[in-house]
mmCIF file of C-alpha atoms in Angstrom:
data_model
loop_
_atom_site.group_PDB
_atom_site.id
_atom_site.type_symbol
_atom_site.label_atom_id
_atom_site.label_comp_id
_atom_site.label_asym_id
_atom_site.label_seq_id
_atom_site.Cartn_x
_atom_site.Cartn_y
_atom_site.Cartn_z
ATOM 1 C CA MET A 1 -42.785 -66.701 66.788
ATOM 2 C CA ARG A 2 -43.835 -64.896 63.597
ATOM 3 C CA LYS A 3 -40.807 -65.003 61.358
ATOM 4 C CA LEU A 4 -39.693 -64.728 57.777
ATOM 5 C CA VAL A 5 -36.429 -65.761 56.119
ATOM 6 C CA ILE A 6 -34.924 -62.916 54.051
ATOM 7 C CA ARG A 7 -31.562 -63.386 52.315
ATOM 8 C CA GLY A 8 -30.911 -66.475 54.410
ATOM 9 C CA GLU A 9 -31.516 -64.694 57.709
ATOM 10 C CA THR A 10 -34.500 -65.297 59.982
ATOM 11 C CA HIS A 11 -36.278 -62.088 60.978
ATOM 12 C CA LYS A 12 -38.854 -61.658 63.708
ATOM 13 C CA ILE A 13 -41.920 -59.914 62.292
ATOM 14 C CA PRO A 14 -43.559 -57.243 64.455
ATOM 15 C CA PRO A 15 -47.348 -57.422 64.777
ATOM 16 C CA PHE A 16 -49.820 -55.590 62.519
ATOM 17 C CA PRO A 17 -49.811 -52.774 61.441
ATOM 18 C CA HIS A 18 -46.009 -52.826 61.150
ATOM 19 C CA HIS A 19 -44.901 -52.679 57.511
ATOM 20 C CA LYS A 20 -43.040 -56.013 57.776
ATOM 21 C CA ASP A 21 -46.291 -57.687 58.797
ATOM 22 C CA TYR A 22 -47.561 -56.836 55.298
ATOM 23 C CA VAL A 23 -44.578 -58.682 53.789
ATOM 24 C CA LEU A 24 -45.350 -61.742 55.900
ATOM 25 C CA ARG A 25 -49.012 -61.696 54.910
ATOM 26 C CA CYS A 26 -48.127 -61.437 51.215
ATOM 27 C CA ASN A 27 -45.883 -64.464 51.611
ATOM 28 C CA ARG A 28 -48.656 -66.456 53.286
ATOM 29 C CA PHE A 29 -51.270 -65.297 50.758
ATOM 30 C CA PHE A 30 -49.334 -66.262 47.620
ATOM 31 C CA ALA A 31 -47.787 -69.413 49.101
ATOM 32 C CA ALA A 32 -51.027 -70.746 50.628
ATOM 33 C CA ARG A 33 -51.465 -74.507 50.260
ATOM 34 C CA ASN A 34 -55.262 -74.663 50.512
ATOM 35 C CA PHE A 35 -58.384 -72.533 50.899
ATOM 36 C CA PHE A 36 -58.090 -72.285 54.670
ATOM 37 C CA SER A 37 -54.448 -71.195 54.718
ATOM 38 C CA PHE A 38 -55.400 -68.693 51.996
ATOM 39 C CA LEU A 39 -58.373 -67.422 53.991
ATOM 40 C CA PHE A 40 -56.361 -67.102 57.204
ATOM 41 C CA ALA A 41 -53.290 -65.490 55.610
ATOM 42 C CA ALA A 42 -54.010 -62.298 57.574
ATOM 43 C CA GLY A 43 -54.863 -64.164 60.777
ATOM 44 C CA TRP A 44 -57.998 -65.750 62.162
ATOM 45 C CA TYR A 45 -59.453 -62.497 63.505
ATOM 46 C CA GLN A 46 -59.217 -60.703 60.153
ATOM 47 C CA ALA A 47 -60.629 -63.737 58.320
ATOM 48 C CA PHE A 48 -63.615 -63.850 60.686
ATOM 49 C CA ARG A 49 -64.080 -60.097 60.364
ATOM 50 C CA GLU A 50 -64.015 -60.222 56.547
ATOM 51 C CA ILE A 51 -66.555 -63.060 56.370
ATOM 52 C CA VAL A 52 -68.923 -61.257 58.758
ATOM 53 C CA ASN A 53 -68.575 -57.862 57.055
ATOM 54 C CA ASN A 54 -68.915 -59.295 53.553
ATOM 55 C CA ALA A 55 -72.179 -60.929 54.592
ATOM 56 C CA ARG A 56 -73.320 -57.895 56.568
ATOM 57 C CA TYR A 57 -72.795 -55.424 53.726
ATOM 58 C CA GLY A 58 -73.679 -57.777 50.881
ATOM 59 C CA CYS A 59 -70.435 -57.125 49.028
ATOM 60 C CA ALA A 60 -66.737 -57.815 49.378
ATOM 61 C CA ILE A 61 -64.881 -55.315 51.542
ATOM 62 C CA PRO A 62 -61.380 -54.873 50.110
ATOM 63 C CA ARG A 63 -58.542 -55.891 52.399
ATOM 64 C CA ASP A 64 -56.324 -53.588 50.308
ATOM 65 C CA LEU A 65 -57.539 -50.160 49.204
ATOM 66 C CA LEU A 66 -55.327 -48.401 46.637
ATOM 67 C CA LEU A 67 -55.466 -44.586 46.539
ATOM 68 C CA ASP A 68 -53.883 -42.081 44.163
ATOM 69 C CA PRO A 69 -53.156 -38.951 46.226
ATOM 70 C CA THR A 70 -52.151 -37.108 43.036
ATOM 71 C CA SER A 71 -51.967 -37.610 39.280
ATOM 72 C CA ALA A 72 -48.849 -35.422 39.066
ATOM 73 C CA CYS A 73 -45.426 -37.006 38.595
ATOM 74 C CA ASN A 74 -41.857 -35.770 38.446
ATOM 75 C CA LEU A 75 -41.014 -38.304 35.700
ATOM 76 C CA SER A 76 -42.502 -39.087 32.292
ATOM 77 C CA CYS A 77 -42.051 -42.824 31.767
ATOM 78 C CA LYS A 78 -42.628 -44.516 28.415
ATOM 79 C CA GLY A 79 -45.929 -46.400 28.321
ATOM 80 C CA CYS A 80 -47.192 -45.060 31.667
ATOM 81 C CA TRP A 81 -50.883 -44.155 31.713
ATOM 82 C CA ALA A 82 -50.273 -41.471 34.355
ATOM 83 C CA ALA A 83 -48.905 -39.317 31.547
ATOM 84 C CA ASP A 84 -52.454 -39.206 30.154
ATOM 85 C CA TYR A 85 -54.023 -38.132 33.433
ATOM 86 C CA ARG A 86 -54.870 -34.549 34.255
ATOM 87 C CA LYS A 87 -51.867 -33.227 36.078
ATOM 88 C CA LYS A 88 -53.872 -31.230 38.588
ATOM 89 C CA SER A 89 -56.099 -34.020 39.894
ATOM 90 C CA GLU A 90 -55.600 -34.921 43.529
ATOM 91 C CA LEU A 91 -57.457 -36.148 46.589
ATOM 92 C CA SER A 92 -57.491 -33.614 49.379
ATOM 93 C CA PHE A 93 -56.014 -34.536 52.736
ATOM 94 C CA GLU A 94 -59.477 -34.191 54.293
ATOM 95 C CA LYS A 95 -61.029 -36.562 51.739
ATOM 96 C CA MET A 96 -58.304 -39.175 52.215
ATOM 97 C CA ASP A 97 -58.574 -38.855 55.991
ATOM 98 C CA ALA A 98 -62.346 -39.445 55.842
ATOM 99 C CA LEU A 99 -61.913 -42.331 53.409
ATOM 100 C CA LEU A 100 -59.436 -44.083 55.688
ATOM 101 C CA THR A 101 -61.758 -43.655 58.657
ATOM 102 C CA GLU A 102 -64.616 -45.296 56.718
ATOM 103 C CA ALA A 103 -62.348 -48.012 55.300
ATOM 104 C CA THR A 104 -61.144 -48.909 58.797
ATOM 105 C CA HIS A 105 -64.738 -49.164 59.993
ATOM 106 C CA LEU A 106 -65.630 -51.458 57.071
ATOM 107 C CA GLY A 107 -62.676 -53.778 57.738
ATOM 108 C CA THR A 108 -59.945 -52.685 55.331
ATOM 109 C CA ILE A 109 -56.475 -53.069 56.867
ATOM 110 C CA ASP A 110 -54.029 -52.056 54.110
ATOM 111 C CA ILE A 111 -53.835 -48.722 52.320
ATOM 112 C CA LEU A 112 -51.636 -48.708 49.220
ATOM 113 C CA MET A 113 -50.877 -45.564 47.244
ATOM 114 C CA SER A 114 -49.912 -44.977 43.636
ATOM 115 C CA GLY A 115 -50.305 -42.170 41.121
ATOM 116 C CA GLY A 116 -48.794 -40.173 39.557
ATOM 117 C CA GLU A 117 -45.957 -40.036 42.058
ATOM 118 C CA PRO A 118 -47.459 -40.282 45.561
ATOM 119 C CA LEU A 119 -44.388 -38.880 47.311
ATOM 120 C CA ILE A 120 -45.123 -35.486 45.826
ATOM 121 C CA ARG A 121 -47.583 -35.567 48.766
ATOM 122 C CA LYS A 122 -45.091 -37.089 51.243
ATOM 123 C CA ASP A 123 -45.992 -34.731 54.107
ATOM 124 C CA ASP A 124 -49.677 -35.630 53.839
ATOM 125 C CA ILE A 125 -48.824 -39.334 53.631
ATOM 126 C CA LEU A 126 -46.824 -39.140 56.863
ATOM 127 C CA ARG A 127 -49.727 -37.306 58.551
ATOM 128 C CA LEU A 128 -52.164 -40.011 57.453
ATOM 129 C CA CYS A 129 -49.883 -42.776 58.740
ATOM 130 C CA ALA A 130 -49.655 -41.017 62.096
ATOM 131 C CA ARG A 131 -53.428 -40.444 62.354
ATOM 132 C CA HIS A 132 -54.499 -43.944 61.278
ATOM 133 C CA ARG A 133 -52.463 -46.273 63.454
ATOM 134 C CA LYS A 134 -54.793 -49.221 62.810
ATOM 135 C CA LEU A 135 -53.812 -49.298 59.130
ATOM 136 C CA SER A 136 -50.742 -50.520 57.285
ATOM 137 C CA PHE A 137 -49.510 -48.305 54.417
ATOM 138 C CA GLY A 138 -47.502 -49.031 51.280
ATOM 139 C CA VAL A 139 -46.512 -46.647 48.476
ATOM 140 C CA PHE A 140 -45.711 -47.479 44.838
ATOM 141 C CA THR A 141 -43.057 -44.883 44.059
ATOM 142 C CA ASN A 142 -40.370 -44.133 41.509
ATOM 143 C CA GLY A 143 -38.046 -43.694 44.489
ATOM 144 C CA THR A 144 -36.472 -40.431 43.394
ATOM 145 C CA LEU A 145 -37.992 -38.398 46.250
ATOM 146 C CA ILE A 146 -36.877 -40.691 49.085
ATOM 147 C CA ASP A 147 -34.280 -39.000 51.286
ATOM 148 C CA GLU A 148 -32.767 -39.614 54.732
ATOM 149 C CA TRP A 149 -35.277 -37.433 56.580
ATOM 150 C CA PHE A 150 -38.258 -39.173 55.015
ATOM 151 C CA ALA A 151 -36.802 -42.637 55.704
ATOM 152 C CA ASP A 152 -36.183 -41.661 59.342
ATOM 153 C CA GLU A 153 -39.861 -40.710 59.622
ATOM 154 C CA MET A 154 -40.848 -44.043 58.076
ATOM 155 C CA ALA A 155 -38.738 -45.919 60.613
ATOM 156 C CA ARG A 156 -40.263 -43.886 63.442
ATOM 157 C CA LEU A 157 -43.851 -44.527 62.346
ATOM 158 C CA GLY A 158 -43.363 -48.210 61.520
ATOM 159 C CA ASN A 159 -46.560 -48.652 59.500
ATOM 160 C CA LEU A 160 -45.323 -47.223 56.182
ATOM 161 C CA ASN A 161 -43.455 -49.071 53.426
ATOM 162 C CA MET A 162 -42.130 -48.329 49.935
ATOM 163 C CA PHE A 163 -42.537 -50.358 46.708
ATOM 164 C CA ILE A 164 -39.845 -48.911 44.453
ATOM 165 C CA SER A 165 -40.275 -49.007 40.679
ATOM 166 C CA ILE A 166 -37.378 -50.354 38.645
ATOM 167 C CA GLU A 167 -37.272 -51.774 35.118
ATOM 168 C CA GLY A 168 -34.126 -53.902 35.389
ATOM 169 C CA PHE A 169 -30.551 -52.705 35.474
ATOM 170 C CA ARG A 170 -29.423 -49.208 34.440
ATOM 171 C CA GLU A 171 -30.062 -49.421 30.668
ATOM 172 C CA GLN A 172 -33.627 -50.723 30.952
ATOM 173 C CA THR A 173 -34.590 -48.471 33.868
ATOM 174 C CA ASP A 174 -33.271 -45.317 32.242
ATOM 175 C CA PHE A 175 -34.851 -46.360 28.899
ATOM 176 C CA ARG A 176 -38.354 -46.087 30.371
ATOM 177 C CA ARG A 177 -37.832 -43.644 33.239
ATOM 178 C CA GLY A 178 -35.189 -41.223 32.020
ATOM 179 C CA LYS A 179 -31.404 -40.941 32.277
ATOM 180 C CA GLY A 180 -30.127 -40.885 35.850
ATOM 181 C CA THR A 181 -33.219 -42.512 37.383
ATOM 182 C CA TYR A 182 -31.454 -45.816 38.048
ATOM 183 C CA ASP A 183 -28.788 -44.175 40.212
ATOM 184 C CA LYS A 184 -31.463 -42.353 42.234
ATOM 185 C CA VAL A 185 -33.325 -45.635 42.767
ATOM 186 C CA MET A 186 -30.142 -47.332 43.962
ATOM 187 C CA ARG A 187 -29.612 -44.528 46.465
ATOM 188 C CA ALA A 188 -33.200 -44.814 47.733
ATOM 189 C CA MET A 189 -32.787 -48.550 48.281
ATOM 190 C CA ASP A 190 -29.566 -47.973 50.206
ATOM 191 C CA ILE A 191 -31.271 -45.415 52.437
ATOM 192 C CA LEU A 192 -34.115 -47.824 53.270
ATOM 193 C CA ARG A 193 -31.838 -50.839 53.786
ATOM 194 C CA GLU A 194 -29.669 -48.854 56.222
ATOM 195 C CA ARG A 195 -32.788 -48.287 58.354
ATOM 196 C CA ASN A 196 -33.940 -51.929 58.191
ATOM 197 C CA ILE A 197 -37.117 -51.093 56.297
ATOM 198 C CA GLY A 198 -38.524 -54.151 54.491
ATOM 199 C CA PHE A 199 -39.231 -52.447 51.177
ATOM 200 C CA ALA A 200 -40.217 -54.099 47.876
ATOM 201 C CA PHE A 201 -39.126 -53.588 44.316
ATOM 202 C CA SER A 202 -41.834 -53.110 41.687
ATOM 203 C CA THR A 203 -41.260 -53.767 38.004
ATOM 204 C CA CYS A 204 -43.352 -53.641 34.856
ATOM 205 C CA TYR A 205 -42.146 -56.336 32.485
ATOM 206 C CA HIS A 206 -42.547 -55.929 28.747
ATOM 207 C CA ALA A 207 -41.117 -57.162 25.467
ATOM 208 C CA LYS A 208 -37.784 -55.383 25.974
ATOM 209 C CA ASN A 209 -36.976 -56.260 29.601
ATOM 210 C CA TYR A 210 -38.870 -59.478 30.443
ATOM 211 C CA GLU A 211 -35.758 -61.674 30.335
ATOM 212 C CA GLU A 212 -33.702 -59.331 32.484
ATOM 213 C CA VAL A 213 -36.207 -58.725 35.285
ATOM 214 C CA SER A 214 -37.152 -62.408 35.592
ATOM 215 C CA GLY A 215 -33.552 -63.621 35.595
ATOM 216 C CA ASP A 216 -31.669 -64.822 38.673
ATOM 217 C CA ALA A 217 -29.027 -62.092 38.296
ATOM 218 C CA PHE A 218 -31.559 -59.282 38.674
ATOM 219 C CA LEU A 219 -33.617 -60.986 41.398
ATOM 220 C CA ASP A 220 -30.452 -61.828 43.356
ATOM 221 C CA PHE A 221 -29.386 -58.196 43.004
ATOM 222 C CA MET A 222 -32.700 -56.941 44.357
ATOM 223 C CA GLN A 223 -32.241 -59.122 47.426
ATOM 224 C CA GLU A 224 -28.691 -57.827 47.855
ATOM 225 C CA LYS A 225 -29.965 -54.242 47.660
ATOM 226 C CA GLY A 226 -32.281 -54.994 50.570
ATOM 227 C CA ALA A 227 -35.669 -55.775 48.979
ATOM 228 C CA TRP A 228 -37.829 -58.088 51.078
ATOM 229 C CA PHE A 229 -40.205 -58.976 48.245
ATOM 230 C CA GLY A 230 -41.156 -57.920 44.735
ATOM 231 C CA TRP A 231 -44.107 -56.973 42.535
ATOM 232 C CA LEU A 232 -44.110 -57.813 38.813
ATOM 233 C CA PHE A 233 -46.760 -56.404 36.477
ATOM 234 C CA ASN A 234 -47.307 -57.464 32.872
ATOM 235 C CA TYR A 235 -47.407 -54.374 30.644
ATOM 236 C CA LEU A 236 -50.957 -53.504 29.548
ATOM 237 C CA PRO A 237 -51.530 -51.172 26.545
ATOM 238 C CA ILE A 238 -53.833 -48.834 28.452
ATOM 239 C CA GLY A 239 -54.663 -45.508 26.826
ATOM 240 C CA SER A 240 -55.442 -44.471 23.269
ATOM 241 C CA ASP A 241 -51.773 -43.904 22.408
ATOM 242 C CA ALA A 242 -50.254 -46.855 24.315
ATOM 243 C CA ASP A 243 -47.209 -48.523 22.739
ATOM 244 C CA VAL A 244 -48.522 -51.955 21.769
ATOM 245 C CA SER A 245 -45.027 -53.078 20.724
ATOM 246 C CA LEU A 246 -44.092 -53.302 24.409
ATOM 247 C CA CYS A 247 -46.672 -56.053 25.053
ATOM 248 C CA CYS A 248 -45.181 -59.453 25.868
ATOM 249 C CA SER A 249 -45.947 -62.368 23.589
ATOM 250 C CA ALA A 250 -47.570 -65.451 25.097
ATOM 251 C CA GLU A 251 -44.213 -67.218 25.200
ATOM 252 C CA GLN A 252 -42.528 -64.262 26.895
ATOM 253 C CA ARG A 253 -45.276 -64.055 29.505
ATOM 254 C CA ALA A 254 -44.984 -67.799 30.158
ATOM 255 C CA LEU A 255 -41.227 -67.542 30.643
ATOM 256 C CA VAL A 256 -41.671 -64.836 33.280
ATOM 257 C CA MET A 257 -44.267 -66.923 35.087
ATOM 258 C CA GLN A 258 -42.097 -70.039 35.151
ATOM 259 C CA ARG A 259 -38.954 -68.203 36.240
ATOM 260 C CA VAL A 260 -40.703 -66.212 38.965
ATOM 261 C CA ASN A 261 -42.440 -69.264 40.421
ATOM 262 C CA ALA A 262 -39.188 -71.234 40.419
ATOM 263 C CA TYR A 263 -37.291 -68.421 42.155
ATOM 264 C CA PHE A 264 -40.051 -67.958 44.747
ATOM 265 C CA LYS A 265 -39.929 -71.650 45.669
ATOM 266 C CA LYS A 266 -36.141 -72.015 45.615
ATOM 267 C CA HIS A 267 -35.359 -68.931 47.705
ATOM 268 C CA ASP A 268 -38.642 -68.473 49.637
ATOM 269 C CA PHE A 269 -38.529 -64.905 48.340
ATOM 270 C CA THR A 270 -42.032 -63.544 47.834
ATOM 271 C CA LEU A 271 -42.618 -62.493 44.230
ATOM 272 C CA ILE A 272 -46.073 -61.339 43.135
ATOM 273 C CA ASP A 273 -46.472 -61.798 39.378
ATOM 274 C CA LEU A 274 -49.932 -60.281 39.403
ATOM 275 C CA MET A 275 -51.284 -61.213 35.961
ATOM 276 C CA ASN A 276 -50.001 -64.784 36.331
ATOM 277 C CA SER A 277 -51.244 -65.360 39.878
ATOM 278 C CA GLY A 278 -54.951 -65.908 39.327
ATOM 279 C CA HIS A 279 -54.579 -69.564 40.323
ATOM 280 C CA LYS A 280 -53.132 -68.393 43.656
ATOM 281 C CA ALA A 281 -55.846 -65.834 44.405
ATOM 282 C CA TYR A 282 -59.076 -67.420 43.119
ATOM 283 C CA GLY A 283 -58.930 -65.379 39.938
ATOM 284 C CA CYS A 284 -58.965 -61.614 39.554
ATOM 285 C CA VAL A 285 -58.861 -59.848 42.914
ATOM 286 C CA GLY A 286 -60.558 -56.707 41.580
ATOM 287 C CA ALA A 287 -63.933 -55.100 42.291
ATOM 288 C CA GLY A 288 -63.525 -55.242 46.037
ATOM 289 C CA ASN A 289 -62.571 -58.928 46.236
ATOM 290 C CA GLY A 290 -59.592 -58.062 48.373
ATOM 291 C CA PHE A 291 -58.786 -54.959 46.337
ATOM 292 C CA ALA A 292 -60.227 -51.724 44.951
ATOM 293 C CA HIS A 293 -58.699 -48.553 43.483
ATOM 294 C CA ILE A 294 -59.572 -44.870 43.837
ATOM 295 C CA ASN A 295 -57.831 -42.554 41.391
ATOM 296 C CA ALA A 296 -56.848 -38.939 42.001
ATOM 297 C CA ASN A 297 -60.139 -37.758 40.502
ATOM 298 C CA GLY A 298 -62.111 -39.809 43.042
ATOM 299 C CA ASP A 299 -63.294 -42.509 40.604
ATOM 300 C CA VAL A 300 -63.623 -45.942 42.209
ATOM 301 C CA GLU A 301 -62.266 -48.687 39.937
ATOM 302 C CA PRO A 302 -61.990 -52.507 40.173
ATOM 303 C CA CYS A 303 -58.200 -52.264 40.014
ATOM 304 C CA ALA A 304 -55.469 -49.810 39.060
ATOM 305 C CA PHE A 305 -55.394 -51.191 35.504
ATOM 306 C CA CYS A 306 -59.155 -51.150 34.857
ATOM 307 C CA HIS A 307 -59.945 -47.520 34.034
ATOM 308 C CA TYR A 308 -63.738 -47.725 34.112
ATOM 309 C CA SER A 309 -66.121 -46.641 36.834
ATOM 310 C CA ASP A 310 -69.686 -45.696 37.663
ATOM 311 C CA ALA A 311 -68.930 -44.332 41.145
ATOM 312 C CA ASN A 312 -66.991 -41.423 42.602
ATOM 313 C CA ILE A 313 -66.202 -40.913 46.280
ATOM 314 C CA HIS A 314 -66.952 -37.200 45.973
ATOM 315 C CA ASP A 315 -70.582 -38.170 45.319
ATOM 316 C CA MET A 316 -71.094 -41.130 47.661
ATOM 317 C CA SER A 317 -69.622 -43.163 50.493
ATOM 318 C CA LEU A 318 -67.020 -45.865 49.943
ATOM 319 C CA LEU A 319 -69.573 -48.543 50.805
ATOM 320 C CA GLU A 320 -72.027 -47.175 48.234
ATOM 321 C CA ALA A 321 -69.258 -47.227 45.630
ATOM 322 C CA LEU A 322 -68.407 -50.860 46.422
ATOM 323 C CA ARG A 323 -72.097 -51.681 45.895
ATOM 324 C CA SER A 324 -72.291 -49.886 42.546
ATOM 325 C CA PRO A 325 -73.902 -51.692 39.577
ATOM 326 C CA PHE A 326 -70.551 -51.941 37.772
ATOM 327 C CA PHE A 327 -68.829 -53.545 40.747
ATOM 328 C CA LYS A 328 -71.740 -55.935 41.175
ATOM 329 C CA ARG A 329 -71.552 -56.994 37.519
ATOM 330 C CA PHE A 330 -67.783 -57.350 37.765
ATOM 331 C CA ARG A 331 -68.002 -59.647 40.785
ATOM 332 C CA ALA A 332 -70.885 -61.643 39.336
ATOM 333 C CA ALA A 333 -68.869 -62.320 36.165
ATOM 334 C CA LYS A 334 -65.997 -63.894 38.093
ATOM 335 C CA PRO A 335 -64.180 -66.074 37.421
ATOM 336 C CA PHE A 336 -63.780 -64.756 33.903
ATOM 337 C CA SER A 337 -62.291 -68.111 32.931
ATOM 338 C CA ARG A 338 -62.313 -71.550 34.515
ATOM 339 C CA ASN A 339 -58.574 -71.565 33.870
ATOM 340 C CA LEU A 340 -57.334 -69.164 36.539
ATOM 341 C CA LEU A 341 -54.143 -68.546 34.590
ATOM 342 C CA ARG A 342 -56.475 -66.383 32.492
ATOM 343 C CA PRO A 343 -57.943 -64.183 35.260
ATOM 344 C CA CYS A 344 -57.964 -60.711 33.725
ATOM 345 C CA PRO A 345 -60.967 -59.336 31.782
ATOM 346 C CA MET A 346 -58.740 -56.786 30.037
ATOM 347 C CA MET A 347 -55.741 -58.892 29.050
ATOM 348 C CA ASP A 348 -57.173 -62.411 28.941
ATOM 349 C CA ASN A 349 -60.938 -62.096 28.405
ATOM 350 C CA PRO A 350 -61.583 -58.830 26.532
ATOM 351 C CA GLU A 351 -65.114 -59.817 25.476
ATOM 352 C CA ASP A 352 -66.019 -60.009 29.164
ATOM 353 C CA LEU A 353 -64.624 -56.510 29.670
ATOM 354 C CA ILE A 354 -66.943 -55.229 26.955
ATOM 355 C CA ARG A 355 -69.861 -57.069 28.529
ATOM 356 C CA VAL A 356 -69.402 -55.738 32.078
ATOM 357 C CA ALA A 357 -68.131 -52.238 31.281
ATOM 358 C CA SER A 358 -70.227 -51.225 28.257
ATOM 359 C CA LYS A 359 -73.341 -50.335 30.233
ATOM 360 C CA ASN A 360 -75.097 -47.063 30.950
ATOM 361 C CA GLY A 361 -73.409 -45.184 33.748
ATOM 362 C CA VAL A 362 -69.951 -46.711 33.231
ATOM 363 C CA ARG A 363 -67.417 -44.240 31.893
ATOM 364 C CA SER A 364 -63.751 -44.260 31.005
ATOM 365 C CA THR A 365 -61.702 -42.775 33.826
ATOM 366 C CA HIS A 366 -58.648 -42.254 31.649
ATOM 367 C CA LEU A 367 -59.411 -38.564 31.970
ATOM 368 C CA ASP A 368 -57.766 -36.668 29.105
ATOM 369 C CA CYS A 369 -57.437 -39.789 26.887
ATOM 370 C CA PRO A 370 -60.686 -41.758 27.328
ATOM 371 C CA GLU A 371 -60.830 -45.242 25.857
ATOM 372 C CA THR A 372 -63.924 -47.409 25.401
ATOM 373 C CA PRO A 373 -63.868 -51.075 26.466
ATOM 374 C CA ALA A 374 -64.158 -52.030 22.780
ATOM 375 C CA GLU A 375 -61.116 -49.917 21.902
ATOM 376 C CA LEU A 376 -59.021 -51.547 24.620
ATOM 377 C CA ALA A 377 -60.289 -54.994 23.653
ATOM 378 C CA ALA A 378 -59.196 -54.400 20.067
ATOM 379 C CA LYS A 379 -55.610 -54.111 21.317
ATOM 380 C CA THR A 380 -55.665 -57.123 23.651
ATOM 381 C CA ARG A 381 -57.892 -59.566 21.743
ATOM 382 C CA GLN A 382 -55.013 -61.181 19.856
ATOM 383 C CA LEU A 383 -52.872 -61.287 23.000
ATOM 384 C CA ALA A 384 -55.679 -63.174 24.733
ATOM 385 C CA ALA A 385 -56.120 -65.574 21.817
ATOM 386 C CA ASP A 386 -52.394 -66.351 21.792
ATOM 387 C CA TRP A 387 -52.251 -66.838 25.555
ATOM 388 C CA GLU A 388 -55.273 -69.142 25.905
ATOM 389 C CA PRO A 389 -53.815 -72.385 24.423
ATOM 390 C CA LEU A 390 -50.508 -71.886 26.227
ATOM 391 C CA ALA A 391 -52.268 -71.156 29.529
ATOM 392 C CA ASN A 392 -54.334 -74.320 29.055
ATOM 393 C CA GLU A 393 -51.102 -76.303 28.860
ATOM 394 C CA LEU A 394 -49.377 -74.464 31.707
ATOM 395 C CA ILE A 395 -52.238 -75.061 34.151
ATOM 396 C CA LYS A 396 -51.665 -78.808 33.790
ATOM 397 C CA ASP A 397 -48.236 -78.398 35.372
ATOM 398 C CA VAL A 398 -49.524 -76.516 38.425
ATOM 399 C CA PRO A 399 -49.593 -78.919 41.414
ATOM 400 C CA GLU A 400 -53.115 -79.696 42.568
ATOM 401 C CA ASN A 401 -52.459 -78.356 46.060
ATOM 402 C CA GLU A 402 -51.498 -74.979 44.549
ATOM 403 C CA LYS A 403 -54.636 -74.553 42.459
ATOM 404 C CA ARG A 404 -57.475 -72.392 43.778
ATOM 405 C CA ASN A 405 -60.559 -74.117 42.384
ATOM 406 C CA PHE A 406 -63.330 -71.507 42.216
ATOM 407 C CA SER A 407 -66.698 -72.568 43.647
ATOM 408 C CA LEU A 408 -69.923 -71.101 44.990
ATOM 409 C CA LEU A 409 -68.474 -71.483 48.498
ATOM 410 C CA THR A 410 -65.384 -69.441 47.699
ATOM 411 C CA LYS A 411 -67.526 -66.850 45.940
ATOM 412 C CA LEU A 412 -69.835 -66.574 48.946
ATOM 413 C CA VAL A 413 -66.970 -66.264 51.444
ATOM 414 C CA LEU A 414 -64.878 -63.856 49.390
ATOM 415 C CA SER A 415 -67.679 -61.727 47.922
ATOM 416 C CA GLY A 416 -70.473 -61.923 50.455
ATOM 417 C CA SER A 417 -72.902 -63.016 47.731
ATOM 418 C CA THR A 418 -73.408 -65.570 44.962
ATOM 419 C CA LYS A 419 -76.186 -63.633 43.263
ATOM 420 C CA LYS A 420 -76.031 -62.944 39.538
ATOM 421 C CA GLU A 421 -76.608 -59.273 38.883
#
């Protein structure tokens, strides 16, 4: 029986593409004990399919494809790069429908959505979920547009989930997202819990809230509210006017990592601390290695945080975009550090970002506020220098059976190629 323990209760997990199957696969992926349990986190058939397709197409086919249906948002959160995006950019329903058809053919199984606020397009999202029954869907949302009717449709479809943004308790959430947002988020969580939807919470931790969101009181509360798992993202100063004061220090980042890992193990509650999980995922998962991002303008990016691209899906197929020179260089440069607690070329290895993204054809996709790789690196270089010695000490405490030692074999299996571009 496929099962998962949530809040002390054992739940049967429906088969793919049910939204709870995604929760189970995340748990298996980030709690894998070796390469084979990591590889087979989505099941033997999907593992076989990914290996064959990666070799067939000569590049990694992302298991998760992240789309931005729109750049518009009904909030204006402090430090959010979406505020710098053109408010009228969006992917048409027809383009998204065609993209999902191609992605399914290539072997992608999960479609995640962000923005902007994706639920501004909630009717189109429901139509896509109904049309593409071989895909699992998840939406990163501020939660303010979730109502009873929409949740009833989610429960009926079964293959759609919500990842609800929250910055801590009321004071911290309203500080970044605006007064009254916290109460709306609480209501959205209640609506989803009442319908037995296994939603996640999603939080960006920074210098003002890192202690709160990594503490037992907040994580216990998220479980009580009905969350089945959680995403945690380290604040990145993306954009020319980003607030650098919100960046966590090395010590603050380390505290979050240690607390989150301890809570995950103690409660078997899946927590994905993305920037601190390179040792669990063979380094950065960007550039098609399990993940790729398409923004509302159609630009294809290595991840949602890396706003550089040389490919646009309005000009080429998804496969052609995944084979672009920038993506090839990005994959060839991995791992960006032998210490996989330093997986990110933007936050941890800024010189590598300059090297792979400062080439002809690569442009900033930050739309109205473009930023060169050198300009971003200037903001993160000291953060990387401070983190390196601490990460070198922290990796010593990671049990050997939890380390993902990068090799040519793993690169071949996960990327479809070991060639240097």
